[in-house]
Tab-separated table of C-alpha atoms in Angstrom:
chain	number	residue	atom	x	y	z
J	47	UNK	CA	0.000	0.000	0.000
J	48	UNK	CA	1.276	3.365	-0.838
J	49	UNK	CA	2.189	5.874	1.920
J	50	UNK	CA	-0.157	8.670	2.323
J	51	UNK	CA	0.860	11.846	3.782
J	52	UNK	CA	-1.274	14.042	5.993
J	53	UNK	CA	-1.142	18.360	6.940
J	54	UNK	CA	-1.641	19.367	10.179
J	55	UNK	CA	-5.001	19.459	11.511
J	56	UNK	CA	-5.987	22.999	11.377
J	57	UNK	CA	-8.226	24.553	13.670
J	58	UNK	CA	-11.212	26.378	12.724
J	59	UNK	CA	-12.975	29.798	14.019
J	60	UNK	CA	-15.956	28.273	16.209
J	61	UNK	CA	-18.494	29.163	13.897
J	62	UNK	CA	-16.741	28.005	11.253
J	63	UNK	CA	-18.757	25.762	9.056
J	64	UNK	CA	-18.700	23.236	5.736
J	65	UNK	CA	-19.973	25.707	3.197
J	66	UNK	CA	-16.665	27.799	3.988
J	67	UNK	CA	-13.922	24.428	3.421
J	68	UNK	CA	-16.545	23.884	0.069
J	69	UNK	CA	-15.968	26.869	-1.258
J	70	UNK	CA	-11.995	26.524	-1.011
J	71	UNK	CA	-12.776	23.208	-2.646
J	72	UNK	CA	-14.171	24.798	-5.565
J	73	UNK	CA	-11.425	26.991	-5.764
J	74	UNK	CA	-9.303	23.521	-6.258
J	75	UNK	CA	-11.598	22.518	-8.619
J	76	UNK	CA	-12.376	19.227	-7.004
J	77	UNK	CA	-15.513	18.087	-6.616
J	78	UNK	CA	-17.334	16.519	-3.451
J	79	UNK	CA	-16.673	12.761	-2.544
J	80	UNK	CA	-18.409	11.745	0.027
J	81	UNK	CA	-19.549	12.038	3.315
J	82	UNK	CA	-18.232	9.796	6.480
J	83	UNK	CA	-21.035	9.091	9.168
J	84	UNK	CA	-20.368	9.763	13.032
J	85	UNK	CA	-19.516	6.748	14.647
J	86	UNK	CA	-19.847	7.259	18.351
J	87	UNK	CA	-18.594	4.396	19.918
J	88	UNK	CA	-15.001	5.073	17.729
J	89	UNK	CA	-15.192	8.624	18.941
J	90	UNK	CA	-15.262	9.380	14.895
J	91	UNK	CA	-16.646	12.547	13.825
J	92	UNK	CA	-18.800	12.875	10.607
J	93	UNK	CA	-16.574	14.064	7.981
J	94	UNK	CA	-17.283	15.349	4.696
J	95	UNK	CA	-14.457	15.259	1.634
J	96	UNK	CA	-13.696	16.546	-1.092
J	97	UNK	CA	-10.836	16.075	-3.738
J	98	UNK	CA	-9.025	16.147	-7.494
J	99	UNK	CA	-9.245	11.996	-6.543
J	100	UNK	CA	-9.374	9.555	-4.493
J	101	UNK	CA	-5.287	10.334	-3.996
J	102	UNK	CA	-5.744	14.342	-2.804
J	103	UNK	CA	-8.168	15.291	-0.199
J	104	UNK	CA	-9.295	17.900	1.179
J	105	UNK	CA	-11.286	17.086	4.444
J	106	UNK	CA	-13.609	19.112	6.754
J	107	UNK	CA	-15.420	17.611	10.350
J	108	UNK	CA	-16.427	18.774	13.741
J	109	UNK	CA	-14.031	17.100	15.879
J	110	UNK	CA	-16.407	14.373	18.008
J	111	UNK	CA	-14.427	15.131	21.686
J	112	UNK	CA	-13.718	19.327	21.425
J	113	UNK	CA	-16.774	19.996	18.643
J	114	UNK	CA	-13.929	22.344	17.521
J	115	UNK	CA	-14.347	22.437	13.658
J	116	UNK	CA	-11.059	21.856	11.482
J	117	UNK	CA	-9.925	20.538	8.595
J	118	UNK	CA	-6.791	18.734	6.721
J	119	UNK	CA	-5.379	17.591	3.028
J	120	UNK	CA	-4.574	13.948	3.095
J	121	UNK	CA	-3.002	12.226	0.245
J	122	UNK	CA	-0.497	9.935	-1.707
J	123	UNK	CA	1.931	12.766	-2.934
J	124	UNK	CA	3.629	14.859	-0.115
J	125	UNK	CA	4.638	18.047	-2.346
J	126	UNK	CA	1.143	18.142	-3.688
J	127	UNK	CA	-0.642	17.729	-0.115
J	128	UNK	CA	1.855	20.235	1.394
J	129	UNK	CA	0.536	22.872	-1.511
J	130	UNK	CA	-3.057	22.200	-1.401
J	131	UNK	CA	-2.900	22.530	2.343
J	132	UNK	CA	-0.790	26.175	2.286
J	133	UNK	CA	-3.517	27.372	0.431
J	134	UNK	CA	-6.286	25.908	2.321
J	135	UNK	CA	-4.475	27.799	5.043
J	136	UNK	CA	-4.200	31.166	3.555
J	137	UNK	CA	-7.982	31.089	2.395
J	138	UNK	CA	-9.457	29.827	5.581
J	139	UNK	CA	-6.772	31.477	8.109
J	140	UNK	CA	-7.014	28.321	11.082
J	141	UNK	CA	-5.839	29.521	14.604
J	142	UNK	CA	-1.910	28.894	14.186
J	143	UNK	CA	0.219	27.115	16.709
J	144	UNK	CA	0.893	29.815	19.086
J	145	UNK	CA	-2.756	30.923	19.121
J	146	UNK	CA	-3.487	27.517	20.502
J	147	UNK	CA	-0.728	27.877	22.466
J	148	UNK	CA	-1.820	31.257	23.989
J	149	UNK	CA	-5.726	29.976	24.068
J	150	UNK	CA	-4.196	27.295	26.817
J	151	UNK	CA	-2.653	29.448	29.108
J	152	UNK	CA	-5.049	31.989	29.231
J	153	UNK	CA	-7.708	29.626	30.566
J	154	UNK	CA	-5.352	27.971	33.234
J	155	UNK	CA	-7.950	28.882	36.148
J	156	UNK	CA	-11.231	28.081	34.751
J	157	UNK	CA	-11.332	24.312	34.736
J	158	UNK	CA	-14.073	23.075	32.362
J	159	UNK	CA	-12.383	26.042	29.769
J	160	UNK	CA	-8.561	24.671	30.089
J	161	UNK	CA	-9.716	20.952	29.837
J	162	UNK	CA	-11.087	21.833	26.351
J	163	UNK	CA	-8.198	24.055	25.197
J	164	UNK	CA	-5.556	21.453	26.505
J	165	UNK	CA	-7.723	18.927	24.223
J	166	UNK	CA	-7.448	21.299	21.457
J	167	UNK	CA	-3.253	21.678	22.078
J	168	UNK	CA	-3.463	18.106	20.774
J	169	UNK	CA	-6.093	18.236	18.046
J	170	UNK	CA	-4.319	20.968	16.309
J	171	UNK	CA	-0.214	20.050	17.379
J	172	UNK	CA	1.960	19.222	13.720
J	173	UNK	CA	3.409	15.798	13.438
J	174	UNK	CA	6.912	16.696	14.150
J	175	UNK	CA	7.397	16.739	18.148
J	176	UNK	CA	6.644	20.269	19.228
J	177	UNK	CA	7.854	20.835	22.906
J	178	UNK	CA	5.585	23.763	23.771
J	179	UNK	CA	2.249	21.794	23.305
J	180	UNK	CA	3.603	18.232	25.098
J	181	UNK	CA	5.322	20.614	27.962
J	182	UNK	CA	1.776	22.117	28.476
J	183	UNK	CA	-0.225	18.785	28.400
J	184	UNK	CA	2.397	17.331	30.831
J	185	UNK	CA	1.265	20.196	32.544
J	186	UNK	CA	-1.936	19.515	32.344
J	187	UNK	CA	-1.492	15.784	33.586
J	188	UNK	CA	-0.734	16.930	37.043
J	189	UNK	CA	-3.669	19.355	37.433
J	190	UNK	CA	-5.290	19.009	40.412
J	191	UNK	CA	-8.971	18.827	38.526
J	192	UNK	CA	-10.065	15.332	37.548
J	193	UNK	CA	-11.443	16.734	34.042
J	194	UNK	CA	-8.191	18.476	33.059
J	195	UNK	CA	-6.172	15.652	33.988
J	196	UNK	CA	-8.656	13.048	31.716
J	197	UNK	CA	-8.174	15.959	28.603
J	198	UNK	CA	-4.125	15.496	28.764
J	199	UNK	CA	-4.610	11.992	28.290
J	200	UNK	CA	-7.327	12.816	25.333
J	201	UNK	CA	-4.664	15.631	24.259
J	202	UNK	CA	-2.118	12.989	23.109
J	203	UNK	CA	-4.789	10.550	21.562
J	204	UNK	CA	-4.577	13.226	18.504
J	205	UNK	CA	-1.065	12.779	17.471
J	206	UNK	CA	1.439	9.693	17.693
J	207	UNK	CA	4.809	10.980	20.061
J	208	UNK	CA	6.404	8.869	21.307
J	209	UNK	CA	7.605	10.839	24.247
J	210	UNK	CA	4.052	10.536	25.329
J	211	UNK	CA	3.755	7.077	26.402
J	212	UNK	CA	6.204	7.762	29.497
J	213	UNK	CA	3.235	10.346	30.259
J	214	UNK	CA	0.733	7.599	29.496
J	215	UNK	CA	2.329	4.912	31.679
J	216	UNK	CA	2.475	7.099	35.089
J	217	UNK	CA	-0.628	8.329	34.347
J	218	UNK	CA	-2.402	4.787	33.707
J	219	UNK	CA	-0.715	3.350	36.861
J	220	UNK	CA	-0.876	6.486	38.834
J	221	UNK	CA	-3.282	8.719	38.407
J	222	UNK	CA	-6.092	8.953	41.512
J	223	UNK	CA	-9.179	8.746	39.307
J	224	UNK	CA	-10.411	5.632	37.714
J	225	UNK	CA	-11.560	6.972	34.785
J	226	UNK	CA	-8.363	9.197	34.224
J	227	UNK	CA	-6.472	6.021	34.061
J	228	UNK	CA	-8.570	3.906	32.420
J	229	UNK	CA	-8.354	6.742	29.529
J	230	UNK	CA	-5.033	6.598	29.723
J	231	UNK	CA	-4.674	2.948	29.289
J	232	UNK	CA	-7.352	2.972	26.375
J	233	UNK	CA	-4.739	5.337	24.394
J	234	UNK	CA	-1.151	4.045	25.516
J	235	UNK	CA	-2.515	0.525	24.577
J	236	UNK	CA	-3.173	2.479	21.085
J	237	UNK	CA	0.258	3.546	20.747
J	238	UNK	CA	1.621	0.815	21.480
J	239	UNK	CA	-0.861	-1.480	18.899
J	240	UNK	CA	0.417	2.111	16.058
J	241	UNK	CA	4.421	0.992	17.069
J	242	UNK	CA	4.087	4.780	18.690
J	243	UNK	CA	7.118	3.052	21.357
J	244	UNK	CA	9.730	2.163	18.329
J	245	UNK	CA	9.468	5.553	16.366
Protein backbone atom coordinates (compact mmCIF):
# COMPACT_ATOMS: atom_id res chain seq x y z
CA UNK A 1 0.00 0.00 0.00
CA UNK A 2 1.28 3.36 -0.84
CA UNK A 3 2.19 5.87 1.92
CA UNK A 4 -0.16 8.67 2.32
CA UNK A 5 0.86 11.85 3.78
CA UNK A 6 -1.27 14.04 5.99
CA UNK A 7 -1.14 18.36 6.94
CA UNK A 8 -1.64 19.37 10.18
CA UNK A 9 -5.00 19.46 11.51
CA UNK A 10 -5.99 23.00 11.38
CA UNK A 11 -8.23 24.55 13.67
CA UNK A 12 -11.21 26.38 12.72
CA UNK A 13 -12.97 29.80 14.02
CA UNK A 14 -15.96 28.27 16.21
CA UNK A 15 -18.49 29.16 13.90
CA UNK A 16 -16.74 28.01 11.25
CA UNK A 17 -18.76 25.76 9.06
CA UNK A 18 -18.70 23.24 5.74
CA UNK A 19 -19.97 25.71 3.20
CA UNK A 20 -16.66 27.80 3.99
CA UNK A 21 -13.92 24.43 3.42
CA UNK A 22 -16.55 23.88 0.07
CA UNK A 23 -15.97 26.87 -1.26
CA UNK A 24 -11.99 26.52 -1.01
CA UNK A 25 -12.78 23.21 -2.65
CA UNK A 26 -14.17 24.80 -5.56
CA UNK A 27 -11.43 26.99 -5.76
CA UNK A 28 -9.30 23.52 -6.26
CA UNK A 29 -11.60 22.52 -8.62
CA UNK A 30 -12.38 19.23 -7.00
CA UNK A 31 -15.51 18.09 -6.62
CA UNK A 32 -17.33 16.52 -3.45
CA UNK A 33 -16.67 12.76 -2.54
CA UNK A 34 -18.41 11.75 0.03
CA UNK A 35 -19.55 12.04 3.32
CA UNK A 36 -18.23 9.80 6.48
CA UNK A 37 -21.03 9.09 9.17
CA UNK A 38 -20.37 9.76 13.03
CA UNK A 39 -19.52 6.75 14.65
CA UNK A 40 -19.85 7.26 18.35
CA UNK A 41 -18.59 4.40 19.92
CA UNK A 42 -15.00 5.07 17.73
CA UNK A 43 -15.19 8.62 18.94
CA UNK A 44 -15.26 9.38 14.89
CA UNK A 45 -16.65 12.55 13.83
CA UNK A 46 -18.80 12.88 10.61
CA UNK A 47 -16.57 14.06 7.98
CA UNK A 48 -17.28 15.35 4.70
CA UNK A 49 -14.46 15.26 1.63
CA UNK A 50 -13.70 16.55 -1.09
CA UNK A 51 -10.84 16.08 -3.74
CA UNK A 52 -9.03 16.15 -7.49
CA UNK A 53 -9.25 12.00 -6.54
CA UNK A 54 -9.37 9.56 -4.49
CA UNK A 55 -5.29 10.33 -4.00
CA UNK A 56 -5.74 14.34 -2.80
CA UNK A 57 -8.17 15.29 -0.20
CA UNK A 58 -9.29 17.90 1.18
CA UNK A 59 -11.29 17.09 4.44
CA UNK A 60 -13.61 19.11 6.75
CA UNK A 61 -15.42 17.61 10.35
CA UNK A 62 -16.43 18.77 13.74
CA UNK A 63 -14.03 17.10 15.88
CA UNK A 64 -16.41 14.37 18.01
CA UNK A 65 -14.43 15.13 21.69
CA UNK A 66 -13.72 19.33 21.43
CA UNK A 67 -16.77 20.00 18.64
CA UNK A 68 -13.93 22.34 17.52
CA UNK A 69 -14.35 22.44 13.66
CA UNK A 70 -11.06 21.86 11.48
CA UNK A 71 -9.93 20.54 8.60
CA UNK A 72 -6.79 18.73 6.72
CA UNK A 73 -5.38 17.59 3.03
CA UNK A 74 -4.57 13.95 3.10
CA UNK A 75 -3.00 12.23 0.24
CA UNK A 76 -0.50 9.93 -1.71
CA UNK A 77 1.93 12.77 -2.93
CA UNK A 78 3.63 14.86 -0.11
CA UNK A 79 4.64 18.05 -2.35
CA UNK A 80 1.14 18.14 -3.69
CA UNK A 81 -0.64 17.73 -0.12
CA UNK A 82 1.86 20.23 1.39
CA UNK A 83 0.54 22.87 -1.51
CA UNK A 84 -3.06 22.20 -1.40
CA UNK A 85 -2.90 22.53 2.34
CA UNK A 86 -0.79 26.17 2.29
CA UNK A 87 -3.52 27.37 0.43
CA UNK A 88 -6.29 25.91 2.32
CA UNK A 89 -4.47 27.80 5.04
CA UNK A 90 -4.20 31.17 3.55
CA UNK A 91 -7.98 31.09 2.40
CA UNK A 92 -9.46 29.83 5.58
CA UNK A 93 -6.77 31.48 8.11
CA UNK A 94 -7.01 28.32 11.08
CA UNK A 95 -5.84 29.52 14.60
CA UNK A 96 -1.91 28.89 14.19
CA UNK A 97 0.22 27.12 16.71
CA UNK A 98 0.89 29.81 19.09
CA UNK A 99 -2.76 30.92 19.12
CA UNK A 100 -3.49 27.52 20.50
CA UNK A 101 -0.73 27.88 22.47
CA UNK A 102 -1.82 31.26 23.99
CA UNK A 103 -5.73 29.98 24.07
CA UNK A 104 -4.20 27.29 26.82
CA UNK A 105 -2.65 29.45 29.11
CA UNK A 106 -5.05 31.99 29.23
CA UNK A 107 -7.71 29.63 30.57
CA UNK A 108 -5.35 27.97 33.23
CA UNK A 109 -7.95 28.88 36.15
CA UNK A 110 -11.23 28.08 34.75
CA UNK A 111 -11.33 24.31 34.74
CA UNK A 112 -14.07 23.07 32.36
CA UNK A 113 -12.38 26.04 29.77
CA UNK A 114 -8.56 24.67 30.09
CA UNK A 115 -9.72 20.95 29.84
CA UNK A 116 -11.09 21.83 26.35
CA UNK A 117 -8.20 24.06 25.20
CA UNK A 118 -5.56 21.45 26.51
CA UNK A 119 -7.72 18.93 24.22
CA UNK A 120 -7.45 21.30 21.46
CA UNK A 121 -3.25 21.68 22.08
CA UNK A 122 -3.46 18.11 20.77
CA UNK A 123 -6.09 18.24 18.05
CA UNK A 124 -4.32 20.97 16.31
CA UNK A 125 -0.21 20.05 17.38
CA UNK A 126 1.96 19.22 13.72
CA UNK A 127 3.41 15.80 13.44
CA UNK A 128 6.91 16.70 14.15
CA UNK A 129 7.40 16.74 18.15
CA UNK A 130 6.64 20.27 19.23
CA UNK A 131 7.85 20.84 22.91
CA UNK A 132 5.58 23.76 23.77
CA UNK A 133 2.25 21.79 23.31
CA UNK A 134 3.60 18.23 25.10
CA UNK A 135 5.32 20.61 27.96
CA UNK A 136 1.78 22.12 28.48
CA UNK A 137 -0.23 18.79 28.40
CA UNK A 138 2.40 17.33 30.83
CA UNK A 139 1.27 20.20 32.54
CA UNK A 140 -1.94 19.52 32.34
CA UNK A 141 -1.49 15.78 33.59
CA UNK A 142 -0.73 16.93 37.04
CA UNK A 143 -3.67 19.35 37.43
CA UNK A 144 -5.29 19.01 40.41
CA UNK A 145 -8.97 18.83 38.53
CA UNK A 146 -10.07 15.33 37.55
CA UNK A 147 -11.44 16.73 34.04
CA UNK A 148 -8.19 18.48 33.06
CA UNK A 149 -6.17 15.65 33.99
CA UNK A 150 -8.66 13.05 31.72
CA UNK A 151 -8.17 15.96 28.60
CA UNK A 152 -4.13 15.50 28.76
CA UNK A 153 -4.61 11.99 28.29
CA UNK A 154 -7.33 12.82 25.33
CA UNK A 155 -4.66 15.63 24.26
CA UNK A 156 -2.12 12.99 23.11
CA UNK A 157 -4.79 10.55 21.56
CA UNK A 158 -4.58 13.23 18.50
CA UNK A 159 -1.07 12.78 17.47
CA UNK A 160 1.44 9.69 17.69
CA UNK A 161 4.81 10.98 20.06
CA UNK A 162 6.40 8.87 21.31
CA UNK A 163 7.60 10.84 24.25
CA UNK A 164 4.05 10.54 25.33
CA UNK A 165 3.75 7.08 26.40
CA UNK A 166 6.20 7.76 29.50
CA UNK A 167 3.24 10.35 30.26
CA UNK A 168 0.73 7.60 29.50
CA UNK A 169 2.33 4.91 31.68
CA UNK A 170 2.47 7.10 35.09
CA UNK A 171 -0.63 8.33 34.35
CA UNK A 172 -2.40 4.79 33.71
CA UNK A 173 -0.71 3.35 36.86
CA UNK A 174 -0.88 6.49 38.83
CA UNK A 175 -3.28 8.72 38.41
CA UNK A 176 -6.09 8.95 41.51
CA UNK A 177 -9.18 8.75 39.31
CA UNK A 178 -10.41 5.63 37.71
CA UNK A 179 -11.56 6.97 34.79
CA UNK A 180 -8.36 9.20 34.22
CA UNK A 181 -6.47 6.02 34.06
CA UNK A 182 -8.57 3.91 32.42
CA UNK A 183 -8.35 6.74 29.53
CA UNK A 184 -5.03 6.60 29.72
CA UNK A 185 -4.67 2.95 29.29
CA UNK A 186 -7.35 2.97 26.37
CA UNK A 187 -4.74 5.34 24.39
CA UNK A 188 -1.15 4.04 25.52
CA UNK A 189 -2.52 0.52 24.58
CA UNK A 190 -3.17 2.48 21.09
CA UNK A 191 0.26 3.55 20.75
CA UNK A 192 1.62 0.81 21.48
CA UNK A 193 -0.86 -1.48 18.90
CA UNK A 194 0.42 2.11 16.06
CA UNK A 195 4.42 0.99 17.07
CA UNK A 196 4.09 4.78 18.69
CA UNK A 197 7.12 3.05 21.36
CA UNK A 198 9.73 2.16 18.33
CA UNK A 199 9.47 5.55 16.37
Amino acid sequence: MPDYFSSRIFLLAPRSDEEEVAAVAEKLGWGFLGELSEEPAQLASRELIWGKSQNLTLHFREDFLTKSPCVFVSGADERRVATAARFTETQLKPATIDEILEAADSVRQIPADYALAVMRLGLGAPEYFDERIATRIAAAAENPEEEVRKAAAWATSYVVWPQFISLLERMAEYDSAEDVRRVARRIRNAYLEEGGAHE
